[in-house]
Coordinates of C-alpha atoms in Angstrom, one line a residue:
Chain Z
M1 CA 5.9 58.3 -6.4
P2 CA 3.8 60.5 -8.6
D3 CA 3.4 58.5 -11.8
D4 CA 0.9 56.1 -13.1
R5 CA 2.7 52.9 -12.6
E6 CA 1.7 52.0 -9.0
L7 CA -1.9 52.9 -9.9
R8 CA -2.3 49.8 -11.8
S9 CA -1.6 47.6 -8.8
T10 CA -4.9 48.6 -7.3
G11 CA -7.1 47.7 -10.3
S12 CA -9.0 45.3 -8.1
G13 CA -12.1 45.8 -10.1
Q14 CA -10.5 43.9 -13.0
T15 CA -10.5 40.5 -11.4
L16 CA -14.1 39.7 -11.2
P17 CA -15.1 36.1 -10.8
T18 CA -17.2 35.0 -13.7
D19 CA -18.7 31.7 -12.4
T20 CA -20.7 33.0 -9.4
F21 CA -23.7 34.3 -11.3
P22 CA -25.1 31.5 -13.4
G23 CA -28.2 33.4 -14.2
Q24 CA -26.3 36.3 -15.8
A25 CA -23.7 34.3 -17.6
A26 CA -24.3 35.9 -20.9
V27 CA -24.2 39.5 -19.6
D28 CA -21.1 38.7 -17.5
E29 CA -19.3 37.2 -20.5
M30 CA -19.7 40.5 -22.3
V31 CA -18.7 42.6 -19.4
V32 CA -15.7 40.4 -18.6
M33 CA -14.7 40.2 -22.2
R34 CA -14.2 44.0 -22.4
Q35 CA -11.4 43.7 -19.9
E36 CA -9.2 41.9 -22.5
P37 CA -7.5 44.7 -24.3
A38 CA -8.3 44.7 -28.0
P39 CA -5.7 42.3 -29.6
E40 CA -5.3 44.3 -32.8
T41 CA -4.4 47.5 -31.0
D42 CA -1.8 45.8 -28.8
E43 CA -0.1 43.9 -31.7
A44 CA -0.1 47.0 -33.8
L45 CA 1.6 48.9 -31.0
A46 CA 4.1 46.2 -30.5
R47 CA 5.0 45.9 -34.2
R48 CA 5.1 49.7 -34.8
P49 CA 8.7 50.9 -35.3
L50 CA 10.1 52.6 -32.2
G51 CA 9.8 55.9 -34.0
L52 CA 11.7 59.1 -34.3
L53 CA 10.5 60.4 -30.9
F54 CA 11.9 57.3 -29.2
W55 CA 15.4 57.9 -30.7
L56 CA 15.3 61.7 -29.9
A57 CA 14.3 60.8 -26.3
L58 CA 17.2 58.2 -26.1
G59 CA 19.5 60.8 -27.6
W60 CA 18.6 63.4 -24.9
V61 CA 19.0 60.9 -22.1
G62 CA 22.3 59.8 -23.6
L63 CA 23.5 63.4 -23.9
V64 CA 22.6 64.2 -20.3
V65 CA 24.3 61.0 -19.0
L66 CA 27.4 61.7 -21.1
L67 CA 27.8 65.3 -20.0
A68 CA 27.3 64.3 -16.3
V69 CA 29.9 61.6 -16.6
I70 CA 32.6 63.7 -18.3
A71 CA 31.7 67.0 -16.5
N72 CA 35.2 67.1 -15.0
L73 CA 36.8 67.0 -18.4
L74 CA 34.7 69.7 -19.9
P75 CA 36.1 73.3 -20.1
L76 CA 33.6 74.5 -17.5
P77 CA 34.1 76.8 -14.5
N78 CA 33.7 75.3 -11.1
P79 CA 29.9 75.1 -10.5
N80 CA 30.3 76.7 -7.1
L81 CA 32.7 79.4 -8.1
Q82 CA 31.1 82.7 -7.3
N83 CA 32.2 85.3 -9.8
Y84 CA 31.0 88.7 -8.5
A85 CA 32.1 90.4 -11.6
A86 CA 29.5 88.5 -13.6
I87 CA 26.3 88.4 -11.6
N88 CA 23.0 87.6 -13.4
V89 CA 24.5 87.9 -16.9
G90 CA 22.4 86.5 -19.7
P91 CA 23.5 83.8 -22.1
S92 CA 26.8 84.7 -23.8
L93 CA 29.8 83.0 -25.4
H94 CA 31.6 83.2 -22.1
H95 CA 28.6 81.7 -20.1
L96 CA 26.5 79.8 -22.6
L97 CA 23.4 79.8 -20.3
G98 CA 24.3 82.8 -18.3
T99 CA 25.1 83.1 -14.5
D100 CA 23.0 83.1 -11.4
D101 CA 22.6 85.8 -8.7
L102 CA 25.9 84.7 -7.1
G103 CA 27.8 84.8 -10.4
R104 CA 28.0 81.0 -10.8
D105 CA 27.9 79.6 -14.3
L106 CA 24.5 78.0 -14.9
L107 CA 25.6 75.6 -17.6
S108 CA 28.2 74.2 -15.2
R109 CA 25.7 74.0 -12.4
I110 CA 23.2 72.2 -14.5
I111 CA 25.7 69.7 -15.9
Y112 CA 27.0 68.9 -12.4
G113 CA 23.4 69.0 -11.0
A114 CA 22.4 66.3 -13.5
R115 CA 24.7 63.9 -11.6
V116 CA 22.4 64.2 -8.6
S117 CA 19.3 63.4 -10.6
L118 CA 20.9 60.5 -12.5
V119 CA 22.7 58.9 -9.5
V120 CA 19.6 59.1 -7.3
G121 CA 17.2 58.1 -10.1
F122 CA 19.1 55.1 -11.4
G123 CA 20.8 54.2 -8.1
A124 CA 17.6 54.2 -6.1
V125 CA 15.7 52.1 -8.7
G126 CA 18.7 49.8 -8.8
I127 CA 18.5 49.3 -5.0
G128 CA 14.7 48.9 -5.2
M129 CA 15.0 46.4 -8.1
A130 CA 17.8 44.4 -6.4
I131 CA 15.8 43.9 -3.2
G132 CA 12.1 44.3 -4.3
G133 CA 12.7 42.7 -7.7
T134 CA 14.4 39.7 -6.2
L135 CA 11.8 39.2 -3.6
G136 CA 9.0 39.6 -6.2
L137 CA 10.6 37.1 -8.5
I138 CA 10.9 34.5 -5.7
S139 CA 7.5 35.4 -4.1
G140 CA 5.6 35.1 -7.4
F141 CA 7.3 31.9 -8.3
R142 CA 7.1 30.1 -5.0
G143 CA 3.7 31.3 -3.9
G144 CA 2.5 30.0 -0.5
K145 CA 2.8 31.6 2.8
L146 CA 5.9 33.7 1.8
D147 CA 3.9 35.2 -1.0
I148 CA 0.9 36.0 1.2
V149 CA 3.1 37.7 3.9
L150 CA 5.2 39.7 1.5
N151 CA 2.1 40.7 -0.6
A152 CA 0.2 41.9 2.5
A153 CA 3.3 43.8 3.7
S154 CA 3.7 45.6 0.4
F155 CA 0.1 46.7 0.6
V156 CA 0.4 48.1 4.1
I157 CA 3.6 49.9 3.2
L158 CA 2.1 51.4 0.1
A159 CA -0.8 52.6 2.2
F160 CA 1.7 54.9 3.8
P161 CA 2.5 58.1 1.9
A162 CA 6.1 57.7 0.9
I163 CA 6.9 61.4 0.7
V164 CA 6.2 61.9 4.5
A165 CA 8.6 59.1 5.4
V166 CA 11.2 60.1 3.0
I167 CA 11.2 63.8 4.1
A168 CA 11.4 62.8 7.8
I169 CA 14.2 60.2 7.2
V170 CA 16.3 62.5 5.0
A171 CA 16.0 65.4 7.4
F172 CA 17.0 63.2 10.4
W173 CA 19.6 61.0 8.8
G174 CA 21.5 63.4 6.6
Q175 CA 21.5 65.1 3.3
T176 CA 24.2 63.3 1.3
L177 CA 23.9 61.8 -2.1
A178 CA 24.5 58.2 -0.9
K179 CA 22.0 58.5 2.0
I180 CA 19.3 60.0 -0.2
T181 CA 19.8 57.3 -2.9
I182 CA 19.5 54.6 -0.2
I183 CA 16.4 56.1 1.4
I184 CA 14.5 56.6 -1.9
G185 CA 15.8 53.2 -3.0
V186 CA 14.2 51.5 0.0
A187 CA 11.0 53.5 -0.6
T188 CA 10.7 52.0 -4.1
I189 CA 11.0 48.4 -2.9
P190 CA 7.2 47.7 -2.4
V191 CA 6.2 49.1 -5.8
L192 CA 8.9 47.3 -7.7
F193 CA 8.2 44.1 -5.7
R194 CA 4.6 44.3 -6.9
V195 CA 5.5 44.8 -10.5
V196 CA 8.0 41.9 -10.7
R197 CA 5.9 39.6 -8.5
A198 CA 2.9 40.0 -10.8
S199 CA 5.0 39.3 -13.8
S200 CA 6.7 36.3 -12.2
L201 CA 3.4 35.0 -11.1
A202 CA 2.1 35.1 -14.6
Y203 CA 4.9 32.9 -15.8
A204 CA 5.1 30.5 -12.9
N205 CA 2.4 28.1 -14.2
R206 CA 3.0 28.5 -17.9
D207 CA 3.5 25.3 -19.9
F208 CA 7.2 25.8 -20.5
V209 CA 7.8 26.1 -16.8
V210 CA 5.8 23.0 -16.0
A211 CA 7.7 21.2 -18.8
A212 CA 11.0 22.3 -17.3
R213 CA 9.9 21.0 -13.9
T214 CA 8.8 17.7 -15.4
L215 CA 12.2 17.4 -16.9
G216 CA 13.7 17.6 -13.5
A217 CA 15.0 21.2 -13.5
T218 CA 15.7 22.6 -10.1
S219 CA 13.8 25.6 -8.8
T220 CA 16.9 27.8 -9.1
R221 CA 17.4 26.8 -12.7
I222 CA 13.7 27.4 -13.5
V223 CA 13.8 30.9 -11.9
F224 CA 17.0 31.9 -13.7
K225 CA 16.6 30.2 -17.0
E226 CA 12.8 30.2 -17.6
I227 CA 11.2 33.0 -15.6
L228 CA 13.8 35.7 -15.2
P229 CA 14.4 36.2 -19.0
N230 CA 10.7 36.8 -19.4
V231 CA 10.4 39.1 -16.4
I232 CA 13.4 41.3 -17.4
P233 CA 11.7 43.2 -20.2
V234 CA 8.8 44.1 -17.9
A235 CA 11.2 45.1 -15.1
V236 CA 13.3 47.3 -17.5
A237 CA 10.2 49.1 -18.9
F238 CA 8.7 49.8 -15.5
G239 CA 12.1 50.4 -14.0
L240 CA 12.5 53.3 -16.4
I241 CA 9.2 54.8 -15.5
A242 CA 10.2 54.4 -11.8
V243 CA 13.4 56.2 -12.6
A244 CA 11.3 59.2 -13.8
G245 CA 9.2 59.0 -10.6
V246 CA 12.3 58.9 -8.4
I247 CA 13.9 61.9 -10.2
V248 CA 10.7 63.8 -9.5
L249 CA 10.8 62.8 -5.8
E250 CA 14.5 63.9 -5.6
G251 CA 13.6 67.1 -7.3
S252 CA 10.8 67.8 -4.9
L253 CA 13.0 67.1 -1.9
A254 CA 15.7 69.4 -3.4
F255 CA 13.1 72.1 -4.0
L256 CA 12.1 71.9 -0.3
G257 CA 15.8 72.1 0.6
L258 CA 15.9 68.4 1.8
S259 CA 18.1 66.8 -0.9
V260 CA 21.9 67.1 -1.2
A261 CA 23.2 69.9 1.0
L262 CA 24.0 73.3 -0.6
P263 CA 26.0 74.5 -2.4
T264 CA 26.1 71.2 -4.4
P265 CA 23.9 71.9 -7.4
S266 CA 20.9 69.7 -8.2
W267 CA 18.2 70.6 -10.7
G268 CA 15.6 70.8 -7.9
N269 CA 17.7 73.2 -5.8
I270 CA 18.6 75.4 -8.8
I271 CA 14.9 75.7 -9.6
S272 CA 14.2 76.6 -6.0
E273 CA 17.0 79.2 -6.1
G274 CA 15.4 80.6 -9.2
T275 CA 12.2 81.3 -7.3
S276 CA 13.9 83.0 -4.3
N277 CA 15.5 86.3 -3.7
G278 CA 13.4 88.0 -6.3
N279 CA 15.2 86.0 -9.0
L280 CA 12.0 85.4 -10.8
S281 CA 11.8 89.0 -11.9
T282 CA 15.5 89.8 -12.1
N283 CA 16.8 86.7 -13.7
P284 CA 14.3 84.1 -14.9
Y285 CA 17.0 82.1 -16.6
I286 CA 18.0 80.5 -13.3
L287 CA 14.5 78.9 -13.2
M288 CA 14.1 78.4 -16.9
W289 CA 17.1 76.3 -17.8
P290 CA 16.9 73.6 -15.1
A291 CA 13.1 73.5 -15.5
L292 CA 13.5 72.9 -19.3
A293 CA 16.3 70.3 -18.7
M294 CA 14.1 68.5 -16.2
F295 CA 11.0 68.6 -18.4
L296 CA 13.0 67.1 -21.4
L297 CA 14.6 64.4 -19.2
L298 CA 11.3 63.2 -17.7
L299 CA 9.6 63.3 -21.0
S300 CA 12.4 61.3 -22.6
I301 CA 12.5 58.7 -19.9
N302 CA 8.7 58.3 -19.9
L303 CA 8.6 58.0 -23.7
I304 CA 11.3 55.4 -23.7
G305 CA 9.7 53.4 -20.9
D306 CA 6.3 53.5 -22.5
R307 CA 7.5 52.4 -25.9
L308 CA 9.4 49.5 -24.4
R309 CA 6.3 48.6 -22.4
Q310 CA 4.3 48.5 -25.6
R311 CA 7.0 46.6 -27.4
F312 CA 7.2 43.9 -24.8
D313 CA 3.4 43.8 -24.6
V314 CA 3.1 44.3 -20.9
R315 CA -0.5 44.2 -19.9
E316 CA -1.4 47.0 -17.5
G317 CA -4.2 44.9 -16.1
L318 CA -1.6 42.3 -15.1
L319 CA -0.6 44.3 -12.1
Chain J
M1 CA -22.6 44.4 0.4
L2 CA -22.7 45.4 4.1
A3 CA -20.6 42.4 5.0
Y4 CA -18.1 43.4 2.3
L5 CA -17.8 46.9 3.5
A6 CA -17.5 45.7 7.1
K7 CA -14.6 43.5 6.1
R8 CA -12.9 46.4 4.3
L9 CA -13.5 48.6 7.3
G10 CA -11.9 46.0 9.5
Q11 CA -8.8 45.9 7.3
L12 CA -8.8 49.7 7.5
V13 CA -8.6 49.6 11.3
V14 CA -5.7 47.1 11.2
V15 CA -3.8 49.2 8.6
G16 CA -4.5 52.3 10.6
F17 CA -3.1 50.7 13.7
I18 CA 0.1 49.5 11.9
I19 CA 0.5 52.9 10.4
S20 CA 0.4 54.5 13.9
I21 CA 3.2 52.3 15.0
L22 CA 5.2 53.0 11.8
V23 CA 4.8 56.7 12.3
F24 CA 5.8 56.5 15.9
L25 CA 8.9 54.4 15.2
L26 CA 9.8 56.5 12.2
V27 CA 10.1 59.6 14.4
H28 CA 11.6 58.0 17.5
L29 CA 14.2 55.7 16.0
L30 CA 15.8 58.3 13.8
P31 CA 18.8 60.2 15.0
G32 CA 18.3 63.8 16.1
D33 CA 17.7 65.4 19.5
P34 CA 14.7 67.7 20.0
T35 CA 16.4 69.2 23.1
V36 CA 19.1 70.7 20.8
V37 CA 16.4 72.6 19.0
I38 CA 14.5 73.7 22.1
L39 CA 17.5 74.6 24.4
G40 CA 20.0 75.4 21.7
P41 CA 23.3 73.5 21.0
N42 CA 25.2 74.9 24.0
D43 CA 23.1 73.9 27.0
T44 CA 24.3 71.4 29.7
A45 CA 23.7 67.7 29.7
H46 CA 21.9 68.1 33.0
N47 CA 19.3 70.5 31.6
R48 CA 18.9 68.3 28.6
A49 CA 18.1 65.2 30.7
L50 CA 15.7 67.3 32.8
L51 CA 13.9 68.4 29.6
L52 CA 13.8 64.9 28.2
A53 CA 12.2 63.7 31.4
Q54 CA 9.7 66.6 31.3
L55 CA 8.7 65.7 27.8
G56 CA 8.5 62.0 28.7
L57 CA 11.2 61.1 26.1
N58 CA 13.3 59.2 28.6
K59 CA 10.7 56.5 29.1
P60 CA 10.9 53.2 27.2
L61 CA 9.5 53.4 23.7
Y62 CA 6.5 51.2 24.2
Q63 CA 5.4 53.4 27.1
Q64 CA 5.8 56.5 25.0
Y65 CA 3.8 54.9 22.3
W66 CA 1.0 53.9 24.7
I67 CA 0.9 57.4 26.2
W68 CA 0.8 59.0 22.7
I69 CA -1.8 56.7 21.2
S70 CA -4.1 56.8 24.2
H71 CA -4.1 60.6 24.1
V72 CA -4.8 60.4 20.3
F73 CA -7.9 58.4 21.0
S74 CA -9.1 61.0 23.5
G75 CA -8.6 63.6 20.8
N76 CA -5.4 65.1 22.1
L77 CA -2.4 65.0 19.7
G78 CA -0.1 67.0 22.1
E79 CA 1.6 70.3 21.4
S80 CA 4.6 71.6 19.5
Y81 CA 7.8 71.5 21.5
V82 CA 8.8 74.7 19.8
T83 CA 5.8 76.9 19.5
H84 CA 3.6 75.2 22.1
E85 CA 0.7 75.4 19.6
S86 CA -1.5 72.4 19.9
V87 CA -1.0 69.8 17.2
G88 CA -4.8 69.5 16.8
H89 CA -4.9 73.2 16.0
I90 CA -2.1 73.0 13.5
I91 CA -3.9 70.2 11.7
A92 CA -7.3 72.0 11.9
T93 CA -5.9 75.1 10.2
G94 CA -3.7 73.2 7.7
F95 CA -5.9 70.4 6.6
P96 CA -8.6 72.6 4.8
I97 CA -5.8 74.1 2.7
D98 CA -4.6 70.7 1.5
L99 CA -8.1 69.6 1.0
E100 CA -9.0 72.6 -1.1
L101 CA -5.8 72.3 -3.2
I102 CA -6.6 68.7 -3.9
I103 CA -10.3 69.3 -4.7
V104 CA -9.5 72.2 -7.1
S105 CA -6.8 70.2 -8.9
Q106 CA -8.9 67.0 -9.1
V107 CA -12.0 68.8 -10.3
V108 CA -10.0 70.5 -13.1
A109 CA -8.3 67.2 -13.9
F110 CA -11.6 65.3 -14.3
A111 CA -13.2 68.2 -16.2
V112 CA -10.4 68.1 -18.7
A113 CA -9.5 64.4 -18.9
I114 CA -13.0 62.9 -19.1
P115 CA -14.4 64.9 -22.1
L116 CA -11.1 64.6 -23.9
A117 CA -11.0 60.8 -23.5
L118 CA -14.6 60.5 -24.5
F119 CA -13.8 62.5 -27.6
T120 CA -10.6 60.8 -28.7
A121 CA -11.4 57.2 -27.8
R122 CA -14.2 57.1 -30.4
R123 CA -11.6 57.4 -33.2
P124 CA -8.3 56.2 -31.8
N125 CA -5.0 56.8 -33.7
R126 CA -6.4 59.7 -35.6
P127 CA -4.4 63.0 -35.6
V128 CA -6.5 64.5 -32.8
D129 CA -6.0 61.5 -30.7
N130 CA -2.3 61.3 -31.4
V131 CA -1.8 65.0 -30.5
A132 CA -3.8 64.6 -27.3
T133 CA -2.0 61.4 -26.3
T134 CA 1.5 62.8 -27.0
G135 CA 0.5 66.0 -25.3
T136 CA -0.4 64.2 -22.1
F137 CA 3.1 62.8 -22.0
G138 CA 4.3 66.4 -21.8
L139 CA 2.0 66.9 -18.8
L140 CA 3.4 63.9 -17.1
A141 CA 6.9 65.5 -17.4
L142 CA 5.7 68.6 -15.5
P143 CA 5.9 67.8 -11.8
P144 CA 4.7 70.6 -9.5
F145 CA 8.2 71.7 -8.6
V146 CA 8.8 72.5 -12.2
I147 CA 5.5 73.8 -13.3
A148 CA 4.5 75.8 -10.2
P149 CA 7.6 78.1 -10.3
V150 CA 7.1 78.6 -14.1
F151 CA 3.4 79.5 -13.4
V152 CA 4.5 82.0 -10.8
A153 CA 7.2 83.5 -13.1
V154 CA 4.7 83.9 -16.0
F155 CA 1.3 84.6 -14.4
A156 CA 2.2 86.2 -11.1
V157 CA 5.5 88.0 -11.7
A158 CA 5.5 88.9 -15.4
L159 CA 1.7 89.2 -16.1
K160 CA 0.6 90.0 -12.5
W161 CA -2.7 88.2 -12.9
F162 CA -2.4 86.3 -9.7
P163 CA -0.7 86.8 -6.3
A164 CA 2.7 85.1 -6.1
T165 CA 2.1 84.0 -2.4
G166 CA -0.5 84.0 0.3
Y167 CA -3.7 82.3 1.3
T168 CA -7.1 83.7 2.3
S169 CA -9.5 81.2 3.9
F170 CA -12.7 80.6 2.1
T171 CA -14.8 81.7 5.0
T172 CA -13.1 85.0 5.2
D173 CA -13.4 86.0 1.6
P174 CA -14.6 83.4 -1.0
A175 CA -13.6 85.4 -4.1
T176 CA -10.0 86.1 -3.0
N177 CA -9.7 82.5 -1.8
I178 CA -10.6 81.1 -5.2
H179 CA -8.4 83.6 -6.9
D180 CA -5.5 82.6 -4.7
M181 CA -6.2 78.9 -5.4
I182 CA -6.1 79.0 -9.2
L183 CA -2.3 79.0 -9.7
P184 CA -1.5 76.4 -7.0
G185 CA -4.4 74.2 -8.1
L186 CA -3.5 74.3 -11.7
A187 CA 0.1 73.5 -10.9
L188 CA -1.0 70.3 -9.2
T189 CA -3.4 69.3 -11.9
A190 CA -1.0 68.6 -14.8
A191 CA 0.1 65.1 -14.0
S192 CA -3.4 64.0 -12.9
I193 CA -4.9 65.1 -16.3
A194 CA -2.3 62.9 -18.0
V195 CA -2.9 59.8 -15.9
Y196 CA -6.7 60.0 -15.9
Y197 CA -6.9 60.7 -19.6
R198 CA -4.6 57.8 -20.6
L199 CA -6.4 55.3 -18.4
L200 CA -9.9 56.3 -19.4
R201 CA -9.0 56.4 -23.1
S202 CA -7.5 53.0 -23.2
D203 CA -10.4 51.5 -21.2
L204 CA -12.9 53.2 -23.4
I205 CA -11.2 51.8 -26.5
S206 CA -11.5 48.3 -25.1
T207 CA -15.2 48.8 -24.0
L208 CA -16.1 50.2 -27.4
Q209 CA -15.2 46.9 -29.1
E210 CA -17.7 45.0 -27.1
D211 CA -20.8 43.3 -28.5
F212 CA -23.2 45.4 -26.4
I213 CA -21.8 48.5 -28.0
T214 CA -22.3 47.1 -31.5
M215 CA -25.8 46.1 -30.3
A216 CA -26.5 49.7 -29.2
R217 CA -25.1 51.0 -32.5
S218 CA -27.3 48.7 -34.5
K219 CA -30.3 49.9 -32.5
G220 CA -29.5 53.3 -34.0
L221 CA -28.6 55.0 -30.7
S222 CA -26.6 58.2 -31.1
N223 CA -22.9 58.2 -30.5
R224 CA -23.2 60.6 -27.7
Y225 CA -25.8 58.5 -26.0
I226 CA -23.7 55.3 -26.4
M227 CA -20.6 57.0 -25.0
M228 CA -22.4 58.5 -22.0
R229 CA -24.8 55.7 -21.1
H230 CA -23.2 52.5 -22.3
A231 CA -19.4 52.9 -22.5
F232 CA -18.5 55.3 -19.8
R233 CA -19.5 53.5 -16.6
P234 CA -17.8 50.1 -17.4
S235 CA -14.7 52.0 -18.3
T236 CA -14.2 53.8 -15.0
F237 CA -12.5 51.2 -12.9
S238 CA -8.9 52.0 -13.6
L239 CA -9.9 55.7 -13.4
M240 CA -11.3 55.4 -9.9
A241 CA -8.4 53.2 -8.7
A242 CA -6.0 55.7 -10.2
A243 CA -7.8 58.6 -8.6
G244 CA -7.5 57.0 -5.1
V245 CA -3.7 56.4 -5.4
N246 CA -3.1 59.6 -7.3
I247 CA -4.5 61.8 -4.6
G248 CA -2.0 60.2 -2.3
A249 CA 0.8 61.0 -4.7
L250 CA -0.6 64.6 -4.9
L251 CA 0.6 65.1 -1.3
A252 CA 4.1 65.5 -2.5
G253 CA 2.9 68.1 -4.9
T254 CA 0.8 70.0 -2.2
F255 CA 4.0 70.2 -0.1
I256 CA 5.8 71.9 -2.9
V257 CA 3.0 74.2 -3.7
E258 CA 2.4 75.2 -0.1
Y259 CA 6.1 75.8 0.3
L260 CA 6.3 78.0 -2.8
F261 CA 3.1 79.9 -2.2
A262 CA 3.8 80.2 1.6
M263 CA 0.4 78.6 2.5
N264 CA 0.2 77.2 6.0
G265 CA -1.0 73.7 5.0
L266 CA 0.0 70.3 6.5
G267 CA 2.8 69.9 3.9
Y268 CA 4.4 73.2 4.9
S269 CA 4.0 72.5 8.6
I270 CA 5.5 69.0 8.4
V271 CA 8.6 70.3 6.5
V272 CA 9.1 72.9 9.2
A273 CA 8.5 70.4 12.0
V274 CA 11.0 67.9 10.6
Q275 CA 13.7 70.6 10.5
Q276 CA 13.0 71.4 14.1
R277 CA 12.7 67.8 15.3
D278 CA 9.3 68.6 16.6
Y279 CA 8.2 65.0 17.3
L280 CA 4.6 65.4 18.2
V281 CA 3.9 67.7 15.2
I282 CA 5.5 65.3 12.8
Q283 CA 3.7 62.3 14.3
G284 CA 0.4 64.0 14.4
I285 CA 0.5 65.2 10.8
A286 CA 2.0 62.0 9.4
L287 CA -0.7 60.0 11.2
V288 CA -3.6 62.2 10.0
V289 CA -2.2 62.2 6.4
A290 CA -1.7 58.4 6.4
I291 CA -5.2 57.8 7.9
A292 CA -6.8 60.2 5.4
Y293 CA -5.1 58.3 2.7
V294 CA -6.3 54.9 3.9
V295 CA -9.9 56.2 4.3
L296 CA -9.7 57.5 0.8
Q297 CA -8.8 54.0 -0.4
F298 CA -11.9 52.8 1.5
I299 CA -14.1 55.4 -0.3
V300 CA -12.7 54.2 -3.6
D301 CA -13.6 50.6 -2.7
F302 CA -17.0 51.8 -1.8
L303 CA -17.4 53.5 -5.2
F304 CA -16.4 50.3 -6.9
T305 CA -19.3 48.6 -5.2
V306 CA -21.7 51.3 -6.5
V307 CA -20.4 51.2 -10.1
D308 CA -20.3 47.4 -10.1
P309 CA -22.1 45.6 -7.3
R310 CA -20.5 42.3 -8.3
V311 CA -17.3 43.4 -6.6
T312 CA -18.8 42.6 -3.2
R313 CA -19.7 39.0 -4.1
E314 CA -16.2 37.5 -4.2

């Protein structure tokens, strides 16, 4: 997944033992201290209001979701209707964003195409979170052999470039929306496992958890009442950034002709269509509109995720 | 240090072995019949069975794996069912293209991200810093499948500065090769710039609040000297870890770029092979890519030990 979230999991240089070099204690202390993020900066970021950009971003995501949901109710032509009387027409009142080289309405194709990006994006992360997140929550809390095995497994799987596996499985198994969502969802399990596990681990030995255990709370109760509420903000913030990553992966597959089968529109395959058949010179709108919509959607999701991450004070080094 | 590297190398061999099994199972457990592609959909069941036997695909899976992996160790990755080209040859012609794409994009990414981070981290939250930091968010939202076609539309089709497709190997004609590489390389670089810049900037800001920096300042050392000699090295851990993982993530991008620019790289070959159920080609390329990725992680670990020898003394 091409985003910066999984990178943090490999920050192995951050966990240096400090007690092994008695002679260099002073030097080490300085070097180790630098790994604590500056407290003022973090607090300032957390207290800063969410900002206009955040609300604009939320507005754009909301608009895209709304249009995708109510697409059937909108006065739009069928996205696959080929109108040979109106091929490659520019934006007009009749076709707000123009038509493509087969005379299909671009606005309609983009709105219906948004469904693919959104369903795959949120659906896959939902699957990954349900499985990887649950495992991570338990693994981080329980520790022990289970944790060692799951942790090692997640590393081995992450050593495998996901795109290769996803391309192969999609091509062999079938190019339907549900299958693609499941395949990418499974591919996100190891990353989301690591995020949630790290967060769960950080809370497993905090005083309030120990206190709850002393009071006789069951493990189930501790996980649900003490740990989960603290892990959820982290999971939501990173989950959103993962959604952006999954949307990119789906778009890449669609571009390669390996996402939902044509003629079902998706932003990736409209972009791909925009680059073929000489459309780049005859009708650049086919490429431009979905590219712009995709850019704004990814920008918005990343902005929202990043602001939430700062707000919840998630330490990047934690992972 | 040698013991540490030996341990990492041992892990690498284990991971490589597991990956070879995963790659094999991935290809063989999935539905899809290579005989349909080779013989066409209308051939008889008898001919299919004959061909399966001829290709060795009727044997039990563990035997097939053994045959494959023992050939791999003797340097023979098999040949394509479809074109009969040797898989080794496909990889030998494709790999340099991926490698060059990745090198070009990463050199550009570092060349932009490092100076920019060194410049803005000194005075965080000033207008220049805010513009750069927000700007990199924009770059993160430009995956190759969005930016590469836009580059082609603008620089190749409209302005005609660069060719829209094609690849000339470096040894044939270095000048043309580099010219061909500019658009695809730049299309891959956007997200890397953003990731590297953000990580280095935030690490530099932390480092700059350390006592030894204050100490250096009080000695009257110049800002430039402090940034380059004191602050930069201890701030590069996240950057290196990121580079290791990011280059793996770039693979998806190289697939897109090779597909769009019609370059015969590994990404292009594997997409074609997958569509044709060309088992040995998929297995070979997936194995090489995965091993290259694991080796890269090993190199990153090694660089950690160079930048901070304490890593080895866990």
